[in-house]
Amino acid sequence: MNRASEPVSARQVLSLLLLMALAACGSSAPVNAPTPPRVVETPAGVEARIDAERIVLSNGLVERRWARSPWRTESLSDLRSGRRWTADTPDIALAFAGVDVADRFIVSGEPQLETLANGAVRITTTLIPAGLSALPLGLRLVRSVEMYPGIAGMRQDTRIESPVPLLLSGYTLDQARPTGEGLKAQLHSFRAGADWRDPEWQRPPLLIGDAHGGSWRQTTTGDNVSGTAQWLSVADASGASLFYVLERNDLASSVMGYQGGRARAGVDFGRDVIILGPLEESAHIENPGSGPGRHRVLLPGTPMRLETVFTGLGRDADDEPWQHYKYLAGHRMPPYRREISFNSNNVDSNAISSGAKDDMNFAAFEQQLAVAKRIGIETFIFDDGWQARSGDWCPDADVPDARCHDPRRGSDAKFDARFPDAEFRAVQEQLRPAGMNLGLWMSPLHFHPSSQAFRDNPQWLCLPISAALLLVNQAQPDDGSNEAGIVQWNPEALGRDGKAIDHIESRIREAVETWGVRYFKFDFTAWFDCAGLYPVDMYAYRESFMAMLDRVIADHPDVTIQMDETNDYRLFPFEALARGPTWYQNGSPEPKASLHANWLLTPYLPPYALGRAALRTGDLDKWSADYQMAVALLSHISFFNDLTEIPAAAIPRIRAWMDYYKAHREEFAGFTYPLIEEDPYAGDGWAAFQPWNPETGRGALLVYRQDSGDASRVIRLRNVPAGRYRLLEAPGETQRQEVDAAQLRQGIEIAIPARQSARVFRIERLP
């Protein structure tokens, strides 16, 4: 982000002159005299101290000290080893018009100190620019840091407020100058989507900038590294590490790096040009250099939220991801049920539809429900066929309300009402006695041109993109995805019925509060620049949508929000995981593709958040129900096929595995290590995974023999604390063996006589 050595453009000169003129009109806001020292310690062991000179936050594992004037990190230390990672470094920096003009701040007023119900401590500090960077007048940063018990790290959030319009071209959310011997850095860039990505995918036909080719994680290691990433780790010769995790999607502007001795997590808007959503398979355009590019406009009276960053310390390569997972699962992700779901997408032969909509009506629902009960489904999700019109989001029902009528009603008997009522009462009368929750597919940012919401609020169009989408959708209203609706809203636009985003939220809330919906699969999300009376850039578009999700989750924490991440540049990885599971792999991936995704994304992401089809019904002769269910255990288990096509002989085996998963969900739906270095994508080797809690010594071992000629493999487990362990083989747990920690670390031999087979063990630590 530092471009001070580059030629300064006319725009940059004008911006800096404006800032200097503003500064000449007055001085920075006064810094209040500090109050006497304040100390707070929670029963869980998190301690904060604030005095006239510094702020200290500690939890017995890590400690961070900040100087108040100027605002800097005095030290960041791992108390487990006594290692100090950085000293006397700034943490946040801003760039306006491409030039760093604010990287030194002082504290304004007294920091706020809060103890939270989860045992954490939050410190909120207001910062203002200091010295030569006291530009512009009135600029404020409100920065909060949360530290939790038992986690070697902290969460940091920031918002910016300005009294004058400013062009923000980037920022650093946290930085350090790590000290130590043999420092090496590693960048992890996580990508979404299996719609076109696989290990062989190289680039789209039209490309400007980095292709970001390949599969779903790209890792770069070296003495100096920089690039698009969401995870940066700097490790010393012992393996101990300082790391940052950026809660942002895989836009080119998500920039992390370790260069010239400085580790940095931040954003450079100049890297972005345009995001094409599902068309990224065909074209990708980003700024290939460091010249002028995009920016964000800070507006008076409108605070801008910057992305969350987690700063952590790891004792070694096994401890680093575990520390982040404890934060993610314990304090960031909503406590969703990690349920077994069925999605009706593939109940579709265009019998009562013509495009993307499925063929689910009440009669089909009853047929699918009968099988869902037999295999142990917990959440029954209607895909896009349930709605009469996207945008109105009303069940296609036999009621007077025209919003609940398919626009083709009366033209053909196939378009008769699908449900007997518009509140899913008849559906819930069947689901609730079966112990199942109701889920719905929605495309919340798109609408069908026939929707009443659009007719009443044409101002909600996202121009100019929606002008073209509207013509396409109107020309072919019933084909493919057009049948569901592809025209994009502007979430911040005002119409007769208020803001578009408020209308979207009201329909989601009605589904939750009136219909009893407890699960949503949100699809088709894409971020565009919307012009017109209510302009919004693609960043603010994303922020508007996420803020709406957060309001719903805050009020209804028992509702699961699943984001479809089968295309790039949506919310994957950590913006999505902070709100629920993902739908990650479309279609019905072969076992090797599912194992590849788990191998590539663990231990950084929990596999139980990755949704994909659990069963390939037509391939049970090639991959048995036992093998496919063993693969599905490490996923957000989703049956994505017509359940009535499952052979009767397979149902008891499927049910046995689903019952086993329910009984031991905690051991399988958790933090997971990959155990074999080879990528299982080729399909001719072995794969192994270790769902694990290294602090309790409980978890599981899942081993897969693909089409390998080897009948056994030595499997070495990771991060196993001392003690003796019992291995119980699933699903019957009749086969048991006892081993000690050293044996598990050194490796145990697992024999699997047949190809395309698996063995699954639950692991208990003995008293």
Short mmCIF file of C-alpha atoms in Angstrom, two decimals, residues 385-560:
data_model
loop_
_atom_site.label_atom_id
_atom_site.label_comp_id
_atom_site.label_asym_id
_atom_site.label_seq_id
_atom_site.Cartn_x
_atom_site.Cartn_y
_atom_site.Cartn_z
CA GLY A 385 -39.79 -24.09 -6.64
CA TRP A 386 -41.58 -23.13 -3.39
CA GLN A 387 -41.91 -19.44 -4.24
CA ALA A 388 -44.51 -18.02 -6.57
CA ARG A 389 -42.22 -15.16 -7.59
CA SER A 390 -38.76 -14.23 -6.40
CA GLY A 391 -38.93 -10.77 -4.90
CA ASP A 392 -42.30 -11.39 -3.28
CA TRP A 393 -41.14 -14.64 -1.67
CA CYS A 394 -44.56 -16.06 -0.93
CA PRO A 395 -45.31 -19.79 -1.13
CA ASP A 396 -47.05 -20.71 -4.38
CA ALA A 397 -50.43 -21.32 -2.77
CA ASP A 398 -54.17 -21.48 -3.41
CA VAL A 399 -54.96 -18.16 -1.72
CA PRO A 400 -56.40 -14.80 -2.90
CA ASP A 401 -53.09 -12.91 -2.54
CA ALA A 402 -51.71 -12.48 -6.08
CA ARG A 403 -48.16 -12.37 -4.72
CA CYS A 404 -48.58 -16.06 -3.94
CA HIS A 405 -49.55 -17.04 -7.50
CA ASP A 406 -47.14 -18.23 -10.14
CA PRO A 407 -47.55 -15.65 -12.95
CA ARG A 408 -48.39 -18.54 -15.30
CA ARG A 409 -51.32 -19.68 -13.14
CA GLY A 410 -54.23 -20.64 -15.38
CA SER A 411 -52.19 -21.03 -18.57
CA ASP A 412 -51.54 -24.72 -17.96
CA ALA A 413 -52.57 -27.19 -15.27
CA LYS A 414 -48.89 -27.79 -14.51
CA PHE A 415 -48.77 -24.29 -12.98
CA ASP A 416 -51.55 -24.87 -10.47
CA ALA A 417 -50.93 -23.92 -6.84
CA ARG A 418 -48.23 -26.02 -5.20
CA PHE A 419 -49.27 -25.69 -1.55
CA PRO A 420 -52.61 -25.52 0.24
CA ASP A 421 -51.70 -22.39 2.23
CA ALA A 422 -49.30 -19.44 2.07
CA GLU A 423 -47.71 -19.93 5.51
CA PHE A 424 -46.57 -23.57 5.24
CA ARG A 425 -49.04 -24.62 7.93
CA ALA A 426 -49.83 -27.90 6.18
CA VAL A 427 -46.12 -28.57 5.68
CA GLN A 428 -45.31 -27.88 9.33
CA GLU A 429 -48.09 -30.21 10.44
CA GLN A 430 -46.06 -32.98 8.83
CA LEU A 431 -42.53 -31.82 9.70
CA ARG A 432 -42.92 -31.05 13.38
CA PRO A 433 -44.17 -34.49 14.47
CA ALA A 434 -41.22 -35.95 12.54
CA GLY A 435 -38.79 -33.73 14.48
CA MET A 436 -37.69 -31.85 11.34
CA ASN A 437 -37.07 -28.16 10.72
CA LEU A 438 -38.26 -26.27 7.66
CA GLY A 439 -35.69 -24.66 5.36
CA LEU A 440 -36.02 -22.49 2.24
CA TRP A 441 -33.81 -21.61 -0.71
CA MET A 442 -33.81 -17.89 -1.50
CA SER A 443 -32.10 -15.56 -3.91
CA PRO A 444 -32.45 -12.48 -1.70
CA LEU A 445 -30.62 -10.02 -3.96
CA HIS A 446 -32.55 -10.85 -7.14
CA PHE A 447 -36.14 -10.72 -8.28
CA HIS A 448 -38.43 -11.84 -11.10
CA PRO A 449 -39.84 -9.03 -13.27
CA SER A 450 -43.38 -10.27 -12.58
CA SER A 451 -43.05 -9.71 -8.83
CA GLN A 452 -45.40 -7.27 -7.16
CA ALA A 453 -42.47 -5.85 -5.20
CA PHE A 454 -40.78 -4.71 -8.41
CA ARG A 455 -43.97 -3.34 -9.94
CA ASP A 456 -44.53 -1.25 -6.82
CA ASN A 457 -40.86 -0.23 -6.46
CA PRO A 458 -39.13 0.10 -9.84
CA GLN A 459 -36.63 2.43 -8.12
CA TRP A 460 -35.05 -0.64 -6.51
CA LEU A 461 -33.23 -1.59 -9.72
CA CYS A 462 -29.43 -1.70 -9.52
CA LEU A 463 -28.50 0.39 -12.54
CA PRO A 464 -26.97 -0.04 -15.02
CA ILE A 465 -26.53 -3.82 -14.66
CA SER A 466 -30.20 -4.49 -13.94
CA ALA A 467 -31.41 -2.68 -17.04
CA ALA A 468 -29.77 -5.40 -19.13
CA LEU A 469 -30.79 -8.21 -16.76
CA LEU A 470 -34.39 -7.00 -16.83
CA LEU A 471 -34.52 -7.19 -20.63
CA VAL A 472 -33.04 -10.69 -20.60
CA ASN A 473 -35.41 -11.90 -17.88
CA GLN A 474 -38.46 -10.40 -19.60
CA ALA A 475 -37.48 -11.85 -22.97
CA GLN A 476 -37.14 -15.36 -21.53
CA PRO A 477 -39.09 -15.33 -18.26
CA ASP A 478 -39.38 -19.11 -17.92
CA ASP A 479 -35.99 -20.45 -19.04
CA GLY A 480 -33.19 -21.68 -16.79
CA SER A 481 -32.39 -19.39 -13.88
CA ASN A 482 -34.69 -16.77 -15.40
CA GLU A 483 -37.65 -18.76 -14.09
CA ALA A 484 -36.49 -18.01 -10.55
CA GLY A 485 -35.53 -14.39 -11.37
CA ILE A 486 -32.13 -12.87 -12.16
CA VAL A 487 -32.62 -9.08 -11.89
CA GLN A 488 -30.47 -7.39 -9.23
CA TRP A 489 -31.74 -5.17 -6.44
CA ASN A 490 -29.99 -2.03 -5.21
CA PRO A 491 -30.21 -2.71 -1.46
CA GLU A 492 -29.95 0.96 -0.48
CA ALA A 493 -32.44 2.34 -3.04
CA LEU A 494 -35.64 3.94 -1.78
CA GLY A 495 -39.01 3.08 -3.29
CA ARG A 496 -42.64 3.36 -2.34
CA ASP A 497 -42.12 0.68 0.30
CA GLY A 498 -38.86 2.06 1.73
CA LYS A 499 -35.39 0.60 1.20
CA ALA A 500 -34.97 -2.58 -0.82
CA ILE A 501 -32.83 -4.18 1.89
CA ASP A 502 -35.58 -3.54 4.45
CA HIS A 503 -38.11 -5.27 2.19
CA ILE A 504 -35.77 -8.26 1.85
CA GLU A 505 -35.28 -8.40 5.60
CA SER A 506 -39.02 -8.18 6.25
CA ARG A 507 -39.71 -11.20 4.02
CA ILE A 508 -36.98 -13.24 5.76
CA ARG A 509 -38.36 -12.27 9.16
CA GLU A 510 -41.90 -13.22 8.15
CA ALA A 511 -40.63 -16.62 7.04
CA VAL A 512 -38.94 -17.09 10.42
CA GLU A 513 -41.55 -15.60 12.72
CA THR A 514 -44.76 -16.64 10.95
CA TRP A 515 -43.92 -19.70 8.87
CA GLY A 516 -41.46 -21.24 11.34
CA VAL A 517 -38.50 -21.41 8.93
CA ARG A 518 -35.26 -22.36 10.69
CA TYR A 519 -32.84 -22.63 7.76
CA PHE A 520 -32.07 -20.55 4.66
CA LYS A 521 -29.87 -21.36 1.70
CA PHE A 522 -29.02 -17.99 0.12
CA ASP A 523 -27.95 -18.19 -3.52
CA PHE A 524 -27.02 -15.95 -6.47
CA THR A 525 -25.30 -13.34 -4.29
CA ALA A 526 -23.19 -10.91 -6.31
CA TRP A 527 -21.86 -7.44 -5.55
CA PHE A 528 -22.26 -4.66 -8.12
CA ASP A 529 -21.90 -0.90 -8.31
CA CYS A 530 -25.36 0.68 -8.46
CA ALA A 531 -25.73 4.17 -9.93
CA GLY A 532 -28.71 6.54 -9.94
CA LEU A 533 -30.39 8.46 -7.13
CA TYR A 534 -29.12 6.01 -4.51
CA PRO A 535 -25.59 5.08 -5.57
CA VAL A 536 -23.83 2.27 -3.76
CA ASP A 537 -20.49 0.70 -4.63
CA MET A 538 -19.91 -3.04 -4.56
CA TYR A 539 -18.24 -2.85 -1.15
CA ALA A 540 -21.14 -1.00 0.47
CA TYR A 541 -23.51 -3.41 -1.31
CA ARG A 542 -21.81 -6.33 0.43
CA GLU A 543 -21.81 -4.48 3.75
CA SER A 544 -25.53 -3.74 3.48
CA PHE A 545 -26.33 -7.40 2.90
CA MET A 546 -24.09 -8.66 5.71
CA ALA A 547 -25.50 -6.12 8.16
CA MET A 548 -28.99 -7.40 7.36
CA LEU A 549 -27.90 -11.00 7.95
CA ASP A 550 -26.33 -10.02 11.25
CA ARG A 551 -29.54 -8.37 12.44
CA VAL A 552 -31.56 -11.48 11.65
CA ILE A 553 -29.01 -13.80 13.30
CA ALA A 554 -28.85 -11.59 16.40
CA ASP A 555 -32.62 -11.81 16.83
CA HIS A 556 -32.93 -15.46 15.78
CA PRO A 557 -29.74 -17.35 16.69
CA ASP A 558 -31.56 -20.65 16.15
CA VAL A 559 -31.85 -19.94 12.41
CA THR A 560 -29.13 -21.41 10.19
#
